[in-house]
């Protein structure tokens, strides 16, 4: 499931390539035919992400609400202009894609930067998918637009760019009131809420609950955008046992958790990577950016020695998701 940084990047990509343009909307799959008919011919006004929710605003006060869930993805084709506000540390920007990237000729090998799309500021022809779980797509055909691939819920098409949505958990039209109703149910998002206000809301919500902090961090009504990777890494960085009830976590530790999430989320949006290890320089930093195995403290490292104490990293299930943690550092 995409975590907060990737949804913010998708929203910015939409804003950069679709805002101010009219779209032809359709539902090749047929399941969103009525909604597509409402959107057809409208101008995209803006794209906003809050946690794992994205809202595409169209003229006339119509919003397309999308939650990708576990299997959803946005596939893009055509002319994709990179947005310099989300450039990665490697001089590239783009989409979340845990299994490889589309890179311009002469750049690093595919997979070196999971989220690369094109050189900064340089438009190029590309076909990429924006999701956490994806496999390589066929090369883009010369004719534009290309035919839909798979069960496309909704297709948004401009003269130069097409975006196909497949497999979302939520795809619906709402008005401004509907958007606000969804946002009101969500916990604070560091890229949306004022930092101090967001910190206060998080501390108040998490600090009153008997629920394990490892579950609270994944509760989108407590804090927005944190998924399985960031949960494991935030807890390790705080040296916090994931089973500790929220109300037993010291207030200053909760504050530090929020502040660390602010830092990691912004870094994830800027680089396109869930980089959670600090102090890496030179070849170590390049290696970490190129491989998930070299950029995390505990995530996906079950059975391997903890990078700090050498104890084997544990894997268990918490909240129907895999949890990785060190029983010594996080005792």
Tab-separated table of C-alpha atoms in Angstrom, residues 57-320:
chain	number	residue	atom	x	y	z
A	57	UNK	CA	-10.422	18.960	-8.051
A	58	UNK	CA	-12.284	19.788	-11.261
A	59	UNK	CA	-14.115	22.922	-12.258
A	60	UNK	CA	-17.659	23.157	-11.009
A	61	UNK	CA	-16.749	22.016	-7.505
A	62	UNK	CA	-16.403	18.334	-8.408
A	63	UNK	CA	-13.708	16.216	-6.760
A	64	UNK	CA	-12.416	12.762	-7.614
A	65	UNK	CA	-11.448	11.011	-4.388
A	66	UNK	CA	-8.955	8.158	-4.780
A	67	UNK	CA	-7.506	5.767	-2.226
A	68	UNK	CA	-5.189	3.290	-3.929
A	69	UNK	CA	-5.296	0.702	-1.164
A	70	UNK	CA	-3.171	-2.422	-1.523
A	71	UNK	CA	-3.519	-2.951	-5.249
A	72	UNK	CA	-4.336	0.402	-6.825
A	73	UNK	CA	-2.008	2.177	-9.242
A	74	UNK	CA	-1.871	5.185	-11.523
A	75	UNK	CA	-0.277	4.460	-14.912
A	76	UNK	CA	0.955	7.465	-16.862
A	77	UNK	CA	1.838	7.722	-20.547
A	78	UNK	CA	2.711	10.524	-22.917
A	79	UNK	CA	4.569	13.722	-22.177
A	80	UNK	CA	5.539	13.770	-18.494
A	81	UNK	CA	7.198	16.979	-17.301
A	82	UNK	CA	9.177	16.560	-14.114
A	83	UNK	CA	8.296	18.775	-11.188
A	84	UNK	CA	11.448	20.405	-9.768
A	85	UNK	CA	9.778	20.781	-6.366
A	86	UNK	CA	10.046	17.029	-5.836
A	87	UNK	CA	13.467	16.380	-7.252
A	88	UNK	CA	15.350	13.484	-5.744
A	89	UNK	CA	18.822	13.608	-4.295
A	90	UNK	CA	19.994	11.801	-7.410
A	91	UNK	CA	18.850	14.601	-9.690
A	92	UNK	CA	15.647	12.872	-10.651
A	93	UNK	CA	12.040	12.757	-9.605
A	94	UNK	CA	8.958	10.721	-10.260
A	95	UNK	CA	6.764	8.008	-8.864
A	96	UNK	CA	6.883	5.350	-6.205
A	97	UNK	CA	7.763	1.996	-7.698
A	98	UNK	CA	9.357	-0.637	-5.479
A	99	UNK	CA	10.373	-2.884	-8.381
A	100	UNK	CA	12.261	-0.659	-10.773
A	101	UNK	CA	12.023	2.605	-12.662
A	102	UNK	CA	11.908	4.214	-16.045
A	103	UNK	CA	15.066	6.250	-16.468
A	104	UNK	CA	16.328	8.390	-19.349
A	105	UNK	CA	19.070	7.021	-21.592
A	106	UNK	CA	22.513	7.378	-20.120
A	107	UNK	CA	21.275	7.520	-16.526
A	108	UNK	CA	21.825	4.957	-13.795
A	109	UNK	CA	20.650	1.427	-14.458
A	110	UNK	CA	16.966	0.643	-13.988
A	111	UNK	CA	16.176	0.224	-10.316
A	112	UNK	CA	18.963	2.508	-9.118
A	113	UNK	CA	16.392	5.086	-8.068
A	114	UNK	CA	12.982	3.594	-7.431
A	115	UNK	CA	11.177	6.829	-8.093
A	116	UNK	CA	12.948	8.291	-11.089
A	117	UNK	CA	10.947	9.482	-14.056
A	118	UNK	CA	13.092	11.926	-16.038
A	119	UNK	CA	15.895	14.405	-15.671
A	120	UNK	CA	14.858	17.403	-13.605
A	121	UNK	CA	12.929	19.891	-15.703
A	122	UNK	CA	13.341	17.882	-18.895
A	123	UNK	CA	10.140	16.589	-20.492
A	124	UNK	CA	10.328	13.116	-21.969
A	125	UNK	CA	8.141	10.361	-23.295
A	126	UNK	CA	7.600	7.759	-20.625
A	127	UNK	CA	5.168	5.176	-19.399
A	128	UNK	CA	5.305	4.650	-15.694
A	129	UNK	CA	3.157	3.418	-12.859
A	130	UNK	CA	2.682	5.249	-9.587
A	131	UNK	CA	2.057	2.727	-6.837
A	132	UNK	CA	3.887	0.695	-4.228
A	133	UNK	CA	3.307	-2.693	-5.830
A	134	UNK	CA	3.869	-2.893	-9.544
A	135	UNK	CA	5.610	-4.760	-12.293
A	136	UNK	CA	7.137	-3.399	-15.464
A	137	UNK	CA	4.680	-2.103	-18.053
A	138	UNK	CA	4.990	-2.639	-21.783
A	139	UNK	CA	6.999	-0.031	-23.655
A	140	UNK	CA	4.885	2.872	-24.797
A	141	UNK	CA	3.600	2.523	-28.352
A	142	UNK	CA	4.320	5.251	-30.849
A	143	UNK	CA	0.650	6.112	-31.227
A	144	UNK	CA	-0.869	8.301	-28.529
A	145	UNK	CA	-2.854	7.613	-26.505
A	146	UNK	CA	-1.944	3.976	-25.998
A	147	UNK	CA	-4.717	1.434	-25.444
A	148	UNK	CA	-5.673	0.832	-21.801
A	149	UNK	CA	-3.768	-1.973	-20.095
A	150	UNK	CA	-5.805	-4.185	-17.786
A	151	UNK	CA	-8.965	-3.192	-15.943
A	152	UNK	CA	-8.754	0.608	-16.020
A	153	UNK	CA	-11.319	2.138	-13.666
A	154	UNK	CA	-10.916	5.660	-15.014
A	155	UNK	CA	-8.799	7.245	-17.744
A	156	UNK	CA	-7.973	10.973	-17.723
A	157	UNK	CA	-6.623	12.219	-21.029
A	158	UNK	CA	-5.194	15.552	-22.152
A	159	UNK	CA	-3.676	16.331	-25.543
A	160	UNK	CA	-0.291	15.086	-24.343
A	161	UNK	CA	-0.698	12.989	-21.193
A	162	UNK	CA	-2.879	10.130	-20.053
A	163	UNK	CA	-3.396	8.769	-16.540
A	164	UNK	CA	-5.038	5.390	-15.999
A	165	UNK	CA	-6.317	4.333	-12.581
A	166	UNK	CA	-6.463	0.616	-11.889
A	167	UNK	CA	-7.511	-1.377	-8.833
A	168	UNK	CA	-8.211	1.391	-6.287
A	169	UNK	CA	-9.911	0.759	-2.974
A	170	UNK	CA	-11.867	4.013	-3.382
A	171	UNK	CA	-12.736	5.906	-6.566
A	172	UNK	CA	-15.691	8.225	-6.156
A	173	UNK	CA	-16.972	11.708	-6.902
A	174	UNK	CA	-17.558	14.018	-3.961
A	175	UNK	CA	-18.216	17.700	-3.418
A	176	UNK	CA	-16.287	20.053	-1.156
A	177	UNK	CA	-18.335	18.956	1.838
A	178	UNK	CA	-17.507	15.344	1.099
A	179	UNK	CA	-13.804	16.165	0.882
A	180	UNK	CA	-13.903	17.906	4.249
A	181	UNK	CA	-15.831	15.027	5.822
A	182	UNK	CA	-13.052	12.623	4.814
A	183	UNK	CA	-10.313	14.964	6.032
A	184	UNK	CA	-12.094	15.455	9.370
A	185	UNK	CA	-11.805	11.726	10.003
A	186	UNK	CA	-8.065	11.706	9.416
A	187	UNK	CA	-5.247	12.316	11.827
A	188	UNK	CA	-2.714	15.103	11.187
A	189	UNK	CA	-0.483	15.095	8.102
A	190	UNK	CA	2.861	16.962	8.422
A	191	UNK	CA	2.554	18.318	4.877
A	192	UNK	CA	-0.979	19.604	5.420
A	193	UNK	CA	-1.287	20.568	9.068
A	194	UNK	CA	0.668	23.226	10.904
A	195	UNK	CA	3.587	21.446	12.594
A	196	UNK	CA	2.675	22.501	16.136
A	197	UNK	CA	-1.023	21.844	15.658
A	198	UNK	CA	-0.329	18.467	14.106
A	199	UNK	CA	2.006	17.527	16.936
A	200	UNK	CA	-0.563	18.467	19.541
A	201	UNK	CA	-3.311	16.484	17.808
A	202	UNK	CA	-1.110	13.408	17.469
A	203	UNK	CA	0.084	13.493	21.072
A	204	UNK	CA	-3.453	13.959	22.370
A	205	UNK	CA	-4.908	11.132	20.297
A	206	UNK	CA	-2.114	8.604	20.790
A	207	UNK	CA	-1.488	9.472	24.417
A	208	UNK	CA	-5.026	8.666	25.541
A	209	UNK	CA	-5.320	5.189	24.067
A	210	UNK	CA	-4.564	1.783	25.558
A	211	UNK	CA	-3.898	0.463	22.057
A	212	UNK	CA	-0.323	-0.590	21.246
A	213	UNK	CA	1.710	2.211	19.679
A	214	UNK	CA	2.559	-0.146	16.806
A	215	UNK	CA	-1.137	-0.177	15.915
A	216	UNK	CA	-1.729	3.503	16.591
A	217	UNK	CA	0.906	4.570	14.069
A	218	UNK	CA	-1.037	2.679	11.376
A	219	UNK	CA	-4.383	4.164	12.464
A	220	UNK	CA	-5.099	6.915	9.935
A	221	UNK	CA	-7.450	8.615	12.410
A	222	UNK	CA	-4.484	9.091	14.759
A	223	UNK	CA	-1.834	10.146	12.250
A	224	UNK	CA	-2.017	10.259	8.461
A	225	UNK	CA	0.248	8.605	5.947
A	226	UNK	CA	2.248	6.084	7.972
A	227	UNK	CA	2.333	2.576	6.539
A	228	UNK	CA	4.203	-0.614	7.264
A	229	UNK	CA	7.682	0.616	6.344
A	230	UNK	CA	7.547	3.903	8.209
A	231	UNK	CA	5.908	2.260	11.227
A	232	UNK	CA	8.768	-0.183	11.730
A	233	UNK	CA	11.437	2.420	11.111
A	234	UNK	CA	9.912	5.159	13.271
A	235	UNK	CA	9.563	2.785	16.198
A	236	UNK	CA	13.149	1.580	15.864
A	237	UNK	CA	14.507	5.099	15.544
A	238	UNK	CA	12.653	5.938	18.781
A	239	UNK	CA	13.906	2.687	20.387
A	240	UNK	CA	10.286	2.053	21.299
A	241	UNK	CA	8.679	-1.331	21.910
A	242	UNK	CA	5.778	-1.621	19.424
A	243	UNK	CA	3.579	-3.302	22.057
A	244	UNK	CA	3.690	-0.334	24.461
A	245	UNK	CA	0.191	1.127	24.968
A	246	UNK	CA	-0.065	4.646	23.623
A	247	UNK	CA	-1.013	6.072	27.011
A	248	UNK	CA	2.174	4.607	28.511
A	249	UNK	CA	4.475	6.215	25.971
A	250	UNK	CA	6.044	9.322	27.548
A	251	UNK	CA	4.748	12.563	26.085
A	252	UNK	CA	8.215	13.665	25.042
A	253	UNK	CA	8.667	10.388	23.123
A	254	UNK	CA	5.345	10.916	21.334
A	255	UNK	CA	6.463	14.421	20.408
A	256	UNK	CA	9.729	13.047	19.016
A	257	UNK	CA	7.831	10.420	17.024
A	258	UNK	CA	5.787	13.146	15.367
A	259	UNK	CA	8.840	15.310	14.678
A	260	UNK	CA	10.676	12.342	13.198
A	261	UNK	CA	7.669	11.646	10.962
A	262	UNK	CA	7.798	15.265	9.785
A	263	UNK	CA	11.430	14.788	8.750
A	264	UNK	CA	11.013	11.378	7.123
A	265	UNK	CA	7.878	12.326	5.206
A	266	UNK	CA	9.472	15.429	3.730
A	267	UNK	CA	12.575	13.455	2.817
A	268	UNK	CA	10.428	10.789	1.191
A	269	UNK	CA	8.572	13.334	-0.924
A	270	UNK	CA	11.797	15.050	-1.993
A	271	UNK	CA	13.715	11.887	-2.884
A	272	UNK	CA	10.973	9.415	-3.671
A	273	UNK	CA	12.623	6.975	-1.296
A	274	UNK	CA	11.685	5.842	2.177
A	275	UNK	CA	15.178	6.642	3.432
A	276	UNK	CA	15.211	6.011	7.182
A	277	UNK	CA	18.920	5.710	8.020
A	278	UNK	CA	20.771	8.853	9.058
A	279	UNK	CA	24.361	9.903	8.577
A	280	UNK	CA	25.062	8.067	5.317
A	281	UNK	CA	27.591	9.735	3.067
A	282	UNK	CA	29.304	9.140	-0.257
A	283	UNK	CA	29.082	5.596	-1.595
A	284	UNK	CA	27.017	4.481	1.394
A	285	UNK	CA	24.333	7.054	0.561
A	286	UNK	CA	24.301	6.137	-3.129
A	287	UNK	CA	24.068	2.458	-2.213
A	288	UNK	CA	21.178	3.114	0.149
A	289	UNK	CA	19.294	5.156	-2.426
A	290	UNK	CA	19.774	2.370	-4.952
A	291	UNK	CA	18.660	-0.520	-2.760
A	292	UNK	CA	15.951	-0.817	-0.125
A	293	UNK	CA	18.068	-3.408	1.680
A	294	UNK	CA	20.624	-0.707	2.454
A	295	UNK	CA	18.358	2.132	3.544
A	296	UNK	CA	16.349	0.701	6.470
A	297	UNK	CA	17.174	-0.234	10.049
A	298	UNK	CA	14.796	-3.179	10.516
A	299	UNK	CA	12.197	-3.308	7.737
A	300	UNK	CA	12.454	-6.540	5.703
A	301	UNK	CA	15.480	-7.595	7.794
A	302	UNK	CA	13.910	-10.452	9.758
A	303	UNK	CA	16.521	-12.915	10.966
A	304	UNK	CA	19.379	-10.570	10.102
A	305	UNK	CA	21.501	-8.963	12.832
A	306	UNK	CA	20.328	-5.605	14.128
A	307	UNK	CA	22.556	-2.879	12.715
A	308	UNK	CA	23.062	-1.528	16.248
A	309	UNK	CA	23.229	-4.460	18.686
A	310	UNK	CA	23.584	-7.542	16.491
A	311	UNK	CA	20.464	-9.294	17.801
A	312	UNK	CA	18.321	-11.004	15.166
A	313	UNK	CA	15.520	-8.756	13.926
A	314	UNK	CA	12.093	-10.207	14.718
A	315	UNK	CA	9.107	-10.541	12.418
A	316	UNK	CA	5.556	-10.840	13.740
A	317	UNK	CA	2.058	-9.912	12.691
A	318	UNK	CA	0.443	-6.827	14.157
A	319	UNK	CA	-2.772	-5.398	12.817
A	320	UNK	CA	-2.772	-7.933	9.961
